[in-house]
Amino acid sequence: MWLAIIAAAVLLVRPLLQQQSKPASITFHLLMALPFFALASRFLVNDTSFAHVVSYGGEELPLRYRFAATWAAREGPLLLWVMWMTVLAFVWRKPMSGENTDTTHPLRLRLIYGFNLLLLLLALTLDPFKESTSTGIGQGLNELLQTDLMVIHPPLIFLAYSLCLHISSIALSSMFTDSKGIQERMLSIVRPGLFVSTLGIGLGGLWAYLILDWGGYWAWDPVETGSMLPWLALVFMAHLRTRPGKTSHQTWIGAGLAAGGLALFATLVTRAGGVWASSVHTFVTDSAGTSPPDAFSRMMVLKSDPTAGVEVMTYLVVLLLFIGFWLQLQRGSEKDWKPNSRSLRLFSLPFIGVLLALILRFYIDQSCESQTLSSCSVTLDATVYAFIPSFAFSVLLFAPLALEFFYGGVRTPSASEKGWSFGSFVQTGEKNRTNLLFFILLLIALFIFILTDNFLYTAFFLIFFTPLFFAEDATKLWAQGAGGVMLGLAGAWSGMIEVLAAGIVMLFFILPWLLAPESDENSSFSFFEKKSQQKIALWASVVIVGTYLVLTIVLLLSSIDAINFEGHELYGTPFIMAFAGALFLYSNRRHEAKRNAWLLLGTLVVSLLFAIWQPTAFGMDSSTEMSTLIVRGVLAWLTLPILILLVVPMVKEVVLTQGIERSKTPIWRRIPLGAHIVHLGLLLLLIGHVYTTVLVDRGDASHRITMVKDEIVFDGNYGYEFTGLRMTSEDLEVGDGYVGIQINVYELDNDGRGDKIGTVEPGMLRFDTITDTGFVLSSRSRSEVDTLSRWSGDLVFIFDGSQANGLMQQTAINGSESVQLVRVTVYDLPASHLVWLGWTTMLLGMGMVVLGDISKNGRLKSKTITSNEEE
């Protein structure tokens, strides 16, 4: 640990060490990654001299699960994160495309090495290599982690988050130095980041599908929803270059900060145990705590937590600083203006918090040498953040902006001749006007906080409102206005804020267009014209993803006590329709504009008519309510027709693109073709999502079937026959006992007779915590889901765990033949294969884009080198 900390500190001071000594640079990078491999090695050999191994390891675990135990608690994931950040820093250790070698390049590396140092210090506060003080039995590796997918999924997610933070380092280094070439630098990491993130999230969905008792791949659990946020940010960035007009460097910087900030926010959702109590991903929980009404207040409860407090507060401080830097960036009105780099010194704050925590821990350890371990642990409740009042965190939002005002060098906005500015209300001297505007912004932020009583919601309000507030012509920033309006709508829809408060929030964002003078510009728009349709298609990717990202964040913030499944699906439906409509216009751009318009409008009319007339026509659970007025079938009718309408044009787009591109570039490295394949895969996934998620009510008791032994029970188009019970404790790779229900499955034909189509065995694994003397301290269980796959989809069978103990007791007394009645939950998921086909198709397309980008960057780099040599 100390070698890694020293290496990170040296590279922080000398980020360009590789230019002076390549062996030294390689050595220091290896040293930074060393703690992770050291900890993993202790698990692999089951070294019980370490407390962490005693708690989560086990000699009986297969090697791959021992390796997975490395990230079973708080300490391991931090070291894993450092390892990935180190790998990426080494991969991109040289100047990137267009990067200023004197300023931008070293600052980017310093930011990465600084974050590594922060993570290492955090890990040190948790003491990952703490020696074991007893021979007691630990809780063991969480049973849900004892799967092959959990060996792969968490490392991929942390790799994706590392790529997002590397993007943020590009954004910050470009913001304070030279932003030339920022688009190329961003995209060179966005594309592989999107591939890794899609792979990681998909494997997590597959884990939920096969291991959890959800009966599906997606349930809007807070942790999986949190992991989706940086993915959406990457999608947003990947499409910035395709929108009409030139994307400003400021927009690229903001998007880069959002990617890293959302990665930190997703980490907060996972690591702040007890804040999102509705999540099943509670492998790390530390405190029963109280239940404040919002996420930020619950985080404040963790301030005094001796285990999670410093870590959670550190992530929160860095996240708030990211938002603060974005607010600082809005002060520039000149083209070549750069923010004052003194604000980067604010990054010292989380370091101070961690170092004080380390000093406090050292002091307590020294003072408690003569005391028992339990008496020492009680005194650790007073962590350094426990003494900081909650309102102090709000200062971080405005600290960079305040420094910018204090050191001067900025201009205040003035009203444009044709537009409108918030600064037009302030008529005074330049200096007084600057100070007054800053004071007004503070008052507006305070007003919104009082209105909504939610700090994080106020922070997101400032993200969108500050650019409008400081703009010389706020009417040009319609994208920020749209984001702010969505913030207000989402707040009301989710129930986070009152409807009146949401209306006031939206009023702030539409005010420029209400008060601006009428424009004389003639901007004709007709949905039946090709030019207008293409403008819609090209803008849609950025606008839809951006506003949907806002909606998802707000719904997640409101899901701290219960998953808002209905909200995500109900309010997400218009976005799916808009996405499909825009993609239809783009893929049919070679056809007549009027034809495209009438096809879209006709499909929409048909969808609405059938949604009103036959909302339950899809069967399944289409009649169950999503809201007081809308059932699931309505959502299916609104989305499926337009999605199915899009399939043929998208397939043609892929084929035509492959035919049009007659270049020497190999087919697997063609970026446009890869992008169209990604869109096709997403389309297939969404169709599968409607059938496997929207039309399935997993809370409906009708899916729970009671079966009598050797009797066929018919439900829908299938029959189920319970034939026997299998119980064993032998030859199990994991677990200490297994009980399974053997079921024959029949399909009804037209004559009402059932033909056997397969046999399944859903069951339950038992995991015991056993002492050295063989005494069972406690037992845990894990559902073993079984799936019957057919060409049309899957039948998913889930053992009802509530009957496991009773069955085992009955079997122990009277034998397995005495069991005559069992319960099983069954989900019929037609088109479920489309989810996995769509996911793999997306990965194929993203892989092509990444390979094409690597090839393109290689050619650009060789041209740059040749040009420099000629000069």
Short mmCIF file of C-alpha atoms in Angstrom, two decimals, residues 452-863:
data_model
loop_
_atom_site.label_atom_id
_atom_site.label_comp_id
_atom_site.label_asym_id
_atom_site.label_seq_id
_atom_site.Cartn_x
_atom_site.Cartn_y
_atom_site.Cartn_z
CA THR A 452 -38.13 21.87 -3.33
CA ASP A 453 -36.45 21.00 0.00
CA ASN A 454 -34.00 18.84 -1.95
CA PHE A 455 -30.30 19.71 -2.23
CA LEU A 456 -29.40 17.38 -5.11
CA TYR A 457 -32.41 18.55 -7.11
CA THR A 458 -31.24 22.14 -6.59
CA ALA A 459 -27.76 21.17 -7.77
CA PHE A 460 -29.19 19.74 -11.01
CA PHE A 461 -31.28 22.90 -11.41
CA LEU A 462 -28.07 24.97 -11.31
CA ILE A 463 -26.44 22.76 -13.94
CA PHE A 464 -29.05 23.80 -16.49
CA PHE A 465 -29.97 27.26 -15.24
CA THR A 466 -26.49 28.79 -14.79
CA PRO A 467 -25.66 28.72 -18.54
CA LEU A 468 -28.94 30.50 -19.23
CA PHE A 469 -28.36 32.99 -16.44
CA PHE A 470 -24.93 34.12 -17.70
CA ALA A 471 -25.67 33.89 -21.46
CA GLU A 472 -25.64 37.05 -23.54
CA ASP A 473 -28.62 35.60 -25.41
CA ALA A 474 -30.41 32.96 -23.35
CA THR A 475 -32.78 32.14 -26.21
CA LYS A 476 -29.92 30.47 -28.09
CA LEU A 477 -29.51 27.91 -25.31
CA TRP A 478 -32.72 26.06 -26.02
CA ALA A 479 -31.09 22.68 -25.23
CA GLN A 480 -30.38 23.78 -21.64
CA GLY A 481 -33.91 25.16 -21.47
CA ALA A 482 -35.32 21.81 -22.60
CA GLY A 483 -33.25 20.02 -19.97
CA GLY A 484 -34.55 22.36 -17.28
CA VAL A 485 -38.16 21.89 -18.35
CA MET A 486 -37.66 18.12 -18.22
CA LEU A 487 -36.18 18.53 -14.74
CA GLY A 488 -39.38 20.24 -13.62
CA LEU A 489 -41.64 17.68 -15.29
CA ALA A 490 -39.67 14.75 -13.90
CA GLY A 491 -39.78 16.25 -10.41
CA ALA A 492 -43.57 16.41 -10.56
CA TRP A 493 -44.00 13.00 -12.22
CA SER A 494 -41.80 11.26 -9.67
CA GLY A 495 -43.52 12.95 -6.74
CA MET A 496 -40.21 14.44 -5.57
CA ILE A 497 -41.62 17.96 -5.61
CA GLU A 498 -45.08 19.48 -5.66
CA VAL A 499 -46.76 20.36 -8.95
CA LEU A 500 -46.69 24.08 -8.11
CA ALA A 501 -42.94 23.89 -7.36
CA ALA A 502 -42.38 22.07 -10.66
CA GLY A 503 -44.27 24.81 -12.49
CA ILE A 504 -42.08 27.50 -10.92
CA VAL A 505 -38.92 25.54 -11.82
CA MET A 506 -40.06 25.31 -15.45
CA LEU A 507 -40.94 29.01 -15.48
CA PHE A 508 -37.30 29.89 -14.84
CA PHE A 509 -36.32 28.00 -17.97
CA ILE A 510 -39.01 29.29 -20.33
CA LEU A 511 -38.71 32.90 -19.12
CA PRO A 512 -36.17 33.94 -21.83
CA TRP A 513 -38.57 32.89 -24.60
CA LEU A 514 -41.53 34.55 -22.90
CA LEU A 515 -39.78 37.90 -22.49
CA ALA A 516 -37.55 37.96 -25.57
CA PRO A 517 -38.54 40.34 -28.38
CA GLU A 518 -40.12 38.77 -31.41
CA SER A 519 -37.63 37.60 -33.98
CA ASP A 520 -37.83 38.77 -37.59
CA GLU A 521 -36.08 35.61 -38.80
CA ASN A 522 -38.11 33.44 -41.08
CA SER A 523 -37.39 29.88 -39.96
CA SER A 524 -39.88 27.81 -41.89
CA PHE A 525 -40.49 24.30 -40.59
CA SER A 526 -42.69 21.61 -42.10
CA PHE A 527 -42.81 18.00 -40.99
CA PHE A 528 -43.54 17.07 -44.61
CA GLU A 529 -40.26 18.54 -45.93
CA LYS A 530 -37.09 16.47 -46.17
CA LYS A 531 -34.88 19.21 -44.74
CA SER A 532 -36.99 19.48 -41.60
CA GLN A 533 -37.16 15.71 -41.19
CA GLN A 534 -33.40 15.36 -41.38
CA LYS A 535 -32.96 18.16 -38.87
CA ILE A 536 -35.27 16.27 -36.51
CA ALA A 537 -33.41 13.00 -37.10
CA LEU A 538 -29.97 14.50 -36.44
CA TRP A 539 -30.96 16.54 -33.40
CA ALA A 540 -33.08 13.78 -31.89
CA SER A 541 -30.20 11.58 -30.71
CA VAL A 542 -28.76 14.35 -28.53
CA VAL A 543 -32.04 15.86 -27.32
CA ILE A 544 -33.78 12.54 -26.60
CA VAL A 545 -30.81 11.02 -24.77
CA GLY A 546 -30.12 14.23 -22.84
CA THR A 547 -33.68 14.75 -21.61
CA TYR A 548 -34.11 11.04 -20.90
CA LEU A 549 -30.95 11.17 -18.80
CA VAL A 550 -32.51 13.97 -16.72
CA LEU A 551 -35.71 11.95 -16.27
CA THR A 552 -33.78 8.84 -15.19
CA ILE A 553 -31.70 10.74 -12.64
CA VAL A 554 -34.76 12.31 -11.02
CA LEU A 555 -36.64 9.00 -10.91
CA LEU A 556 -33.58 7.39 -9.32
CA LEU A 557 -33.33 10.13 -6.69
CA SER A 558 -36.97 9.51 -5.82
CA SER A 559 -36.51 5.72 -5.56
CA ILE A 560 -34.73 5.61 -2.21
CA ASP A 561 -37.45 3.61 -0.47
CA ALA A 562 -39.23 1.83 -3.33
CA ILE A 563 -38.33 1.10 -6.94
CA ASN A 564 -40.33 3.35 -9.25
CA PHE A 565 -40.77 0.68 -11.95
CA GLU A 566 -44.01 2.14 -13.28
CA GLY A 567 -42.50 5.63 -13.52
CA HIS A 568 -39.51 4.46 -15.55
CA GLU A 569 -41.64 2.48 -18.00
CA LEU A 570 -44.56 4.91 -18.24
CA TYR A 571 -42.54 8.10 -18.72
CA GLY A 572 -39.91 6.32 -20.80
CA THR A 573 -42.49 5.30 -23.42
CA PRO A 574 -42.62 8.70 -25.22
CA PHE A 575 -38.82 8.64 -25.46
CA ILE A 576 -38.87 5.19 -27.09
CA MET A 577 -41.47 6.45 -29.55
CA ALA A 578 -39.43 9.56 -30.30
CA PHE A 579 -36.25 7.52 -30.75
CA ALA A 580 -37.99 5.13 -33.15
CA GLY A 581 -39.58 7.98 -35.09
CA ALA A 582 -36.31 9.86 -35.52
CA LEU A 583 -34.47 6.72 -36.58
CA PHE A 584 -37.26 5.95 -39.05
CA LEU A 585 -36.86 9.37 -40.65
CA TYR A 586 -33.10 8.93 -40.88
CA SER A 587 -33.16 5.39 -42.27
CA ASN A 588 -35.78 6.42 -44.85
CA ARG A 589 -34.02 9.63 -45.86
CA ARG A 590 -33.72 8.38 -49.44
CA HIS A 591 -37.50 8.15 -49.76
CA GLU A 592 -40.03 10.91 -50.32
CA ALA A 593 -40.54 13.10 -47.28
CA LYS A 594 -44.36 13.06 -47.49
CA ARG A 595 -44.35 9.25 -47.58
CA ASN A 596 -42.26 9.11 -44.43
CA ALA A 597 -44.45 11.64 -42.65
CA TRP A 598 -47.72 9.86 -43.47
CA LEU A 599 -46.29 6.46 -42.50
CA LEU A 600 -45.21 7.80 -39.12
CA LEU A 601 -48.44 9.67 -38.47
CA GLY A 602 -50.51 6.70 -39.64
CA THR A 603 -48.62 4.35 -37.33
CA LEU A 604 -49.14 6.73 -34.43
CA VAL A 605 -52.90 6.96 -35.11
CA VAL A 606 -53.22 3.16 -35.36
CA SER A 607 -51.26 2.76 -32.11
CA LEU A 608 -53.51 5.24 -30.29
CA LEU A 609 -56.72 3.65 -31.65
CA PHE A 610 -55.74 0.13 -30.61
CA ALA A 611 -54.38 1.38 -27.27
CA ILE A 612 -57.85 2.80 -26.53
CA TRP A 613 -59.94 0.09 -28.21
CA GLN A 614 -57.99 -3.10 -27.46
CA PRO A 615 -55.47 -2.38 -24.68
CA THR A 616 -55.41 -6.02 -23.53
CA ALA A 617 -54.99 -7.59 -26.98
CA PHE A 618 -51.40 -8.66 -26.25
CA GLY A 619 -52.51 -10.93 -23.43
CA MET A 620 -49.87 -11.67 -20.79
CA ASP A 621 -50.24 -9.02 -18.05
CA SER A 622 -51.43 -6.29 -20.40
CA SER A 623 -54.50 -5.60 -18.25
CA THR A 624 -52.58 -4.69 -15.06
CA GLU A 625 -52.31 -1.01 -14.23
CA MET A 626 -49.25 1.18 -14.73
CA SER A 627 -51.18 4.17 -13.40
CA THR A 628 -54.76 4.98 -12.52
CA LEU A 629 -55.59 5.51 -16.22
CA ILE A 630 -53.09 3.43 -18.16
CA VAL A 631 -52.54 -0.33 -18.27
CA ARG A 632 -49.47 -2.16 -19.54
CA GLY A 633 -51.11 -3.01 -22.84
CA VAL A 634 -51.41 0.69 -23.71
CA LEU A 635 -47.62 1.11 -23.43
CA ALA A 636 -47.11 -1.94 -25.63
CA TRP A 637 -49.45 -0.56 -28.30
CA LEU A 638 -47.70 2.81 -28.25
CA THR A 639 -44.22 1.36 -28.73
CA LEU A 640 -44.37 -1.96 -30.59
CA PRO A 641 -45.98 -0.80 -33.90
CA ILE A 642 -43.43 1.94 -34.50
CA LEU A 643 -40.54 -0.28 -33.40
CA ILE A 644 -41.65 -3.09 -35.72
CA LEU A 645 -42.17 -0.55 -38.54
CA LEU A 646 -38.51 0.41 -38.13
CA VAL A 647 -37.04 -3.11 -38.43
CA VAL A 648 -37.03 -3.39 -42.22
CA PRO A 649 -35.62 0.13 -42.87
CA MET A 650 -32.85 -0.52 -40.32
CA VAL A 651 -31.91 -3.85 -41.90
CA LYS A 652 -31.84 -2.11 -45.29
CA GLU A 653 -29.71 0.67 -43.81
CA VAL A 654 -27.13 -1.86 -42.64
CA VAL A 655 -27.09 -3.65 -46.00
CA LEU A 656 -27.03 -0.44 -48.04
CA THR A 657 -24.27 1.07 -45.93
CA GLN A 658 -22.17 -2.03 -46.44
CA GLY A 659 -22.85 -1.84 -50.19
CA ILE A 660 -22.21 1.91 -50.49
CA GLU A 661 -18.91 1.87 -48.61
CA ARG A 662 -16.53 0.67 -51.29
CA SER A 663 -13.27 1.38 -49.62
CA LYS A 664 -10.12 -0.51 -48.76
CA THR A 665 -11.12 -0.45 -45.10
CA PRO A 666 -11.99 -3.97 -43.88
CA ILE A 667 -15.66 -4.42 -43.12
CA TRP A 668 -15.02 -4.95 -39.39
CA ARG A 669 -13.46 -1.46 -39.10
CA ARG A 670 -16.11 0.63 -40.84
CA ILE A 671 -17.44 3.14 -38.31
CA PRO A 672 -20.73 4.11 -40.08
CA LEU A 673 -21.64 0.46 -40.64
CA GLY A 674 -20.86 -0.35 -37.03
CA ALA A 675 -23.04 2.55 -35.85
CA HIS A 676 -26.02 1.29 -37.88
CA ILE A 677 -25.55 -2.22 -36.48
CA VAL A 678 -25.63 -0.72 -32.96
CA HIS A 679 -28.94 1.01 -33.77
CA LEU A 680 -30.37 -2.23 -35.17
CA GLY A 681 -29.32 -4.09 -32.02
CA LEU A 682 -30.91 -1.47 -29.78
CA LEU A 683 -34.11 -1.73 -31.79
CA LEU A 684 -34.26 -5.51 -31.31
CA LEU A 685 -33.48 -5.13 -27.59
CA LEU A 686 -36.33 -2.64 -27.11
CA ILE A 687 -38.83 -4.97 -28.81
CA GLY A 688 -37.70 -7.75 -26.50
CA HIS A 689 -37.90 -5.38 -23.54
CA VAL A 690 -41.58 -4.68 -24.18
CA TYR A 691 -42.42 -8.41 -24.13
CA THR A 692 -40.17 -9.39 -21.21
CA THR A 693 -40.56 -6.36 -18.94
CA VAL A 694 -43.43 -4.03 -19.86
CA LEU A 695 -46.00 -6.79 -20.38
CA VAL A 696 -44.94 -8.84 -17.34
CA ASP A 697 -46.18 -7.91 -13.87
CA ARG A 698 -43.79 -9.67 -11.53
CA GLY A 699 -45.88 -8.76 -8.54
CA ASP A 700 -48.95 -10.56 -9.91
CA ALA A 701 -49.78 -13.66 -7.85
CA SER A 702 -51.20 -15.38 -10.94
CA HIS A 703 -47.66 -16.33 -11.94
CA ARG A 704 -47.36 -18.44 -8.77
CA ILE A 705 -48.53 -21.97 -9.52
CA THR A 706 -49.30 -24.66 -6.95
CA MET A 707 -48.71 -28.18 -8.24
CA VAL A 708 -49.84 -31.55 -6.90
CA LYS A 709 -47.47 -34.43 -7.51
CA ASP A 710 -48.08 -36.42 -10.73
CA GLU A 711 -50.98 -34.18 -11.75
CA ILE A 712 -50.79 -31.82 -14.75
CA VAL A 713 -51.81 -28.27 -13.90
CA PHE A 714 -52.75 -26.15 -16.94
CA ASP A 715 -52.07 -22.43 -16.97
CA GLY A 716 -52.50 -20.52 -20.21
CA ASN A 717 -51.03 -22.47 -23.12
CA TYR A 718 -48.87 -24.73 -20.96
CA GLY A 719 -49.25 -27.58 -18.52
CA TYR A 720 -46.94 -28.37 -15.61
CA GLU A 721 -46.45 -31.70 -13.84
CA PHE A 722 -44.53 -32.00 -10.57
CA THR A 723 -42.84 -35.39 -10.70
CA GLY A 724 -40.45 -35.39 -7.77
CA LEU A 725 -38.10 -33.65 -5.37
CA ARG A 726 -34.32 -33.88 -5.52
CA MET A 727 -32.24 -33.06 -2.46
CA THR A 728 -28.48 -33.39 -2.20
CA SER A 729 -25.43 -32.06 -0.42
CA GLU A 730 -22.90 -33.98 -2.53
CA ASP A 731 -20.89 -32.86 -5.57
CA LEU A 732 -21.93 -29.22 -5.21
CA GLU A 733 -19.41 -26.69 -6.54
CA VAL A 734 -20.80 -24.07 -4.19
CA GLY A 735 -23.26 -24.27 -1.33
CA ASP A 736 -23.89 -26.88 1.36
CA GLY A 737 -27.23 -28.23 0.28
CA TYR A 738 -29.61 -28.23 -2.66
CA VAL A 739 -33.31 -28.88 -3.11
CA GLY A 740 -34.84 -28.98 -6.58
CA ILE A 741 -38.32 -29.54 -7.98
CA GLN A 742 -38.54 -31.71 -11.11
CA ILE A 743 -41.26 -30.51 -13.48
CA ASN A 744 -42.42 -31.80 -16.86
CA VAL A 745 -43.67 -29.03 -19.16
CA TYR A 746 -46.41 -29.56 -21.75
CA GLU A 747 -47.74 -27.33 -24.53
CA LEU A 748 -51.41 -27.41 -25.45
CA ASP A 749 -52.22 -28.11 -29.10
CA ASN A 750 -55.33 -27.09 -31.01
CA ASP A 751 -57.23 -30.14 -29.74
CA GLY A 752 -56.55 -29.24 -26.11
CA ARG A 753 -54.03 -32.05 -25.61
CA GLY A 754 -50.63 -31.43 -24.08
CA ASP A 755 -47.38 -32.47 -25.74
CA LYS A 756 -44.32 -32.68 -23.54
CA ILE A 757 -41.76 -30.07 -24.56
CA GLY A 758 -39.17 -30.39 -21.82
CA THR A 759 -38.23 -30.89 -18.18
CA VAL A 760 -36.98 -28.26 -15.77
CA GLU A 761 -35.66 -28.25 -12.21
CA PRO A 762 -35.86 -24.93 -10.36
CA GLY A 763 -34.37 -25.14 -6.90
CA MET A 764 -32.65 -23.53 -3.95
CA LEU A 765 -29.03 -23.64 -2.79
CA ARG A 766 -28.26 -23.47 0.92
CA PHE A 767 -25.12 -21.80 2.23
CA ASP A 768 -24.11 -22.58 5.82
CA THR A 769 -21.73 -20.71 8.10
CA ILE A 770 -20.02 -23.51 10.03
CA THR A 771 -17.61 -23.30 12.98
CA ASP A 772 -14.44 -25.36 13.31
CA THR A 773 -16.39 -27.80 15.49
CA GLY A 774 -19.00 -28.36 12.78
CA PHE A 775 -21.74 -26.26 14.38
CA VAL A 776 -23.97 -24.37 11.90
CA LEU A 777 -24.07 -20.72 12.97
CA SER A 778 -26.44 -19.53 10.24
CA SER A 779 -27.77 -20.43 6.82
CA ARG A 780 -28.48 -18.38 3.72
CA SER A 781 -30.13 -19.39 0.48
CA ARG A 782 -29.99 -18.58 -3.20
CA SER A 783 -32.61 -19.31 -5.79
CA GLU A 784 -31.55 -21.56 -8.67
CA VAL A 785 -33.59 -20.41 -11.65
CA ASP A 786 -34.23 -22.82 -14.50
CA THR A 787 -35.20 -21.82 -18.01
CA LEU A 788 -36.88 -23.74 -20.81
CA SER A 789 -35.77 -22.09 -24.06
CA ARG A 790 -37.83 -22.31 -27.21
CA TRP A 791 -37.56 -20.56 -30.56
CA SER A 792 -40.29 -18.10 -29.52
CA GLY A 793 -38.79 -17.24 -26.13
CA ASP A 794 -38.13 -18.55 -22.63
CA LEU A 795 -40.23 -20.06 -19.89
CA VAL A 796 -38.60 -19.06 -16.58
CA PHE A 797 -39.18 -21.20 -13.47
CA ILE A 798 -38.38 -19.88 -9.98
CA PHE A 799 -38.55 -21.98 -6.84
CA ASP A 800 -40.66 -20.42 -4.09
CA GLY A 801 -38.02 -20.09 -1.36
CA SER A 802 -40.55 -19.65 1.45
CA GLN A 803 -41.30 -23.39 1.32
CA ALA A 804 -37.65 -24.56 1.40
CA ASN A 805 -37.34 -25.03 5.17
CA GLY A 806 -40.68 -26.82 5.41
CA LEU A 807 -39.80 -29.19 2.57
CA MET A 808 -36.43 -30.01 4.12
CA GLN A 809 -38.00 -30.75 7.53
CA GLN A 810 -40.74 -32.85 5.96
CA THR A 811 -38.21 -34.77 3.90
CA ALA A 812 -35.93 -35.38 6.88
CA ILE A 813 -38.83 -36.92 8.84
CA ASN A 814 -40.89 -38.72 6.18
CA GLY A 815 -38.63 -38.87 3.10
CA SER A 816 -38.81 -37.06 -0.23
CA GLU A 817 -41.72 -39.19 -1.45
CA SER A 818 -43.94 -37.60 1.19
CA VAL A 819 -43.82 -34.21 -0.54
CA GLN A 820 -47.01 -33.93 -2.59
CA LEU A 821 -47.47 -30.16 -2.97
CA VAL A 822 -45.05 -27.47 -4.20
CA ARG A 823 -45.20 -23.86 -5.43
CA VAL A 824 -43.32 -22.42 -8.39
CA THR A 825 -43.34 -18.99 -10.04
CA VAL A 826 -43.50 -19.21 -13.84
CA TYR A 827 -42.96 -16.42 -16.36
CA ASP A 828 -43.71 -16.86 -20.04
CA LEU A 829 -41.39 -14.45 -21.87
CA PRO A 830 -42.00 -14.45 -25.63
CA ALA A 831 -39.39 -12.63 -27.71
CA SER A 832 -36.91 -12.83 -24.81
CA HIS A 833 -34.24 -13.95 -27.28
CA LEU A 834 -34.48 -10.53 -28.92
CA VAL A 835 -33.04 -8.95 -25.75
CA TRP A 836 -29.85 -11.01 -25.95
CA LEU A 837 -29.70 -10.91 -29.76
CA GLY A 838 -30.03 -7.12 -29.61
CA TRP A 839 -27.36 -6.84 -26.90
CA THR A 840 -24.84 -8.98 -28.79
CA THR A 841 -25.63 -7.09 -32.03
CA MET A 842 -24.93 -3.80 -30.24
CA LEU A 843 -21.61 -5.16 -28.97
CA LEU A 844 -20.71 -6.30 -32.49
CA GLY A 845 -21.40 -2.84 -33.89
CA MET A 846 -19.60 -1.08 -31.04
CA GLY A 847 -16.60 -3.35 -31.53
CA MET A 848 -16.48 -2.36 -35.19
CA VAL A 849 -16.64 1.32 -34.23
CA VAL A 850 -13.81 0.92 -31.71
CA LEU A 851 -11.61 -0.94 -34.21
CA GLY A 852 -12.35 1.69 -36.85
CA ASP A 853 -11.55 4.48 -34.41
CA ILE A 854 -8.22 2.85 -33.45
CA SER A 855 -7.33 2.52 -37.12
CA LYS A 856 -8.39 6.10 -37.85
CA ASN A 857 -6.41 7.50 -34.90
CA GLY A 858 -3.39 5.48 -35.98
CA ARG A 859 -3.51 7.01 -39.45
CA LEU A 860 -3.97 10.51 -38.04
CA LYS A 861 -1.06 9.97 -35.66
CA SER A 862 1.24 8.77 -38.42
CA LYS A 863 0.31 11.78 -40.56
#
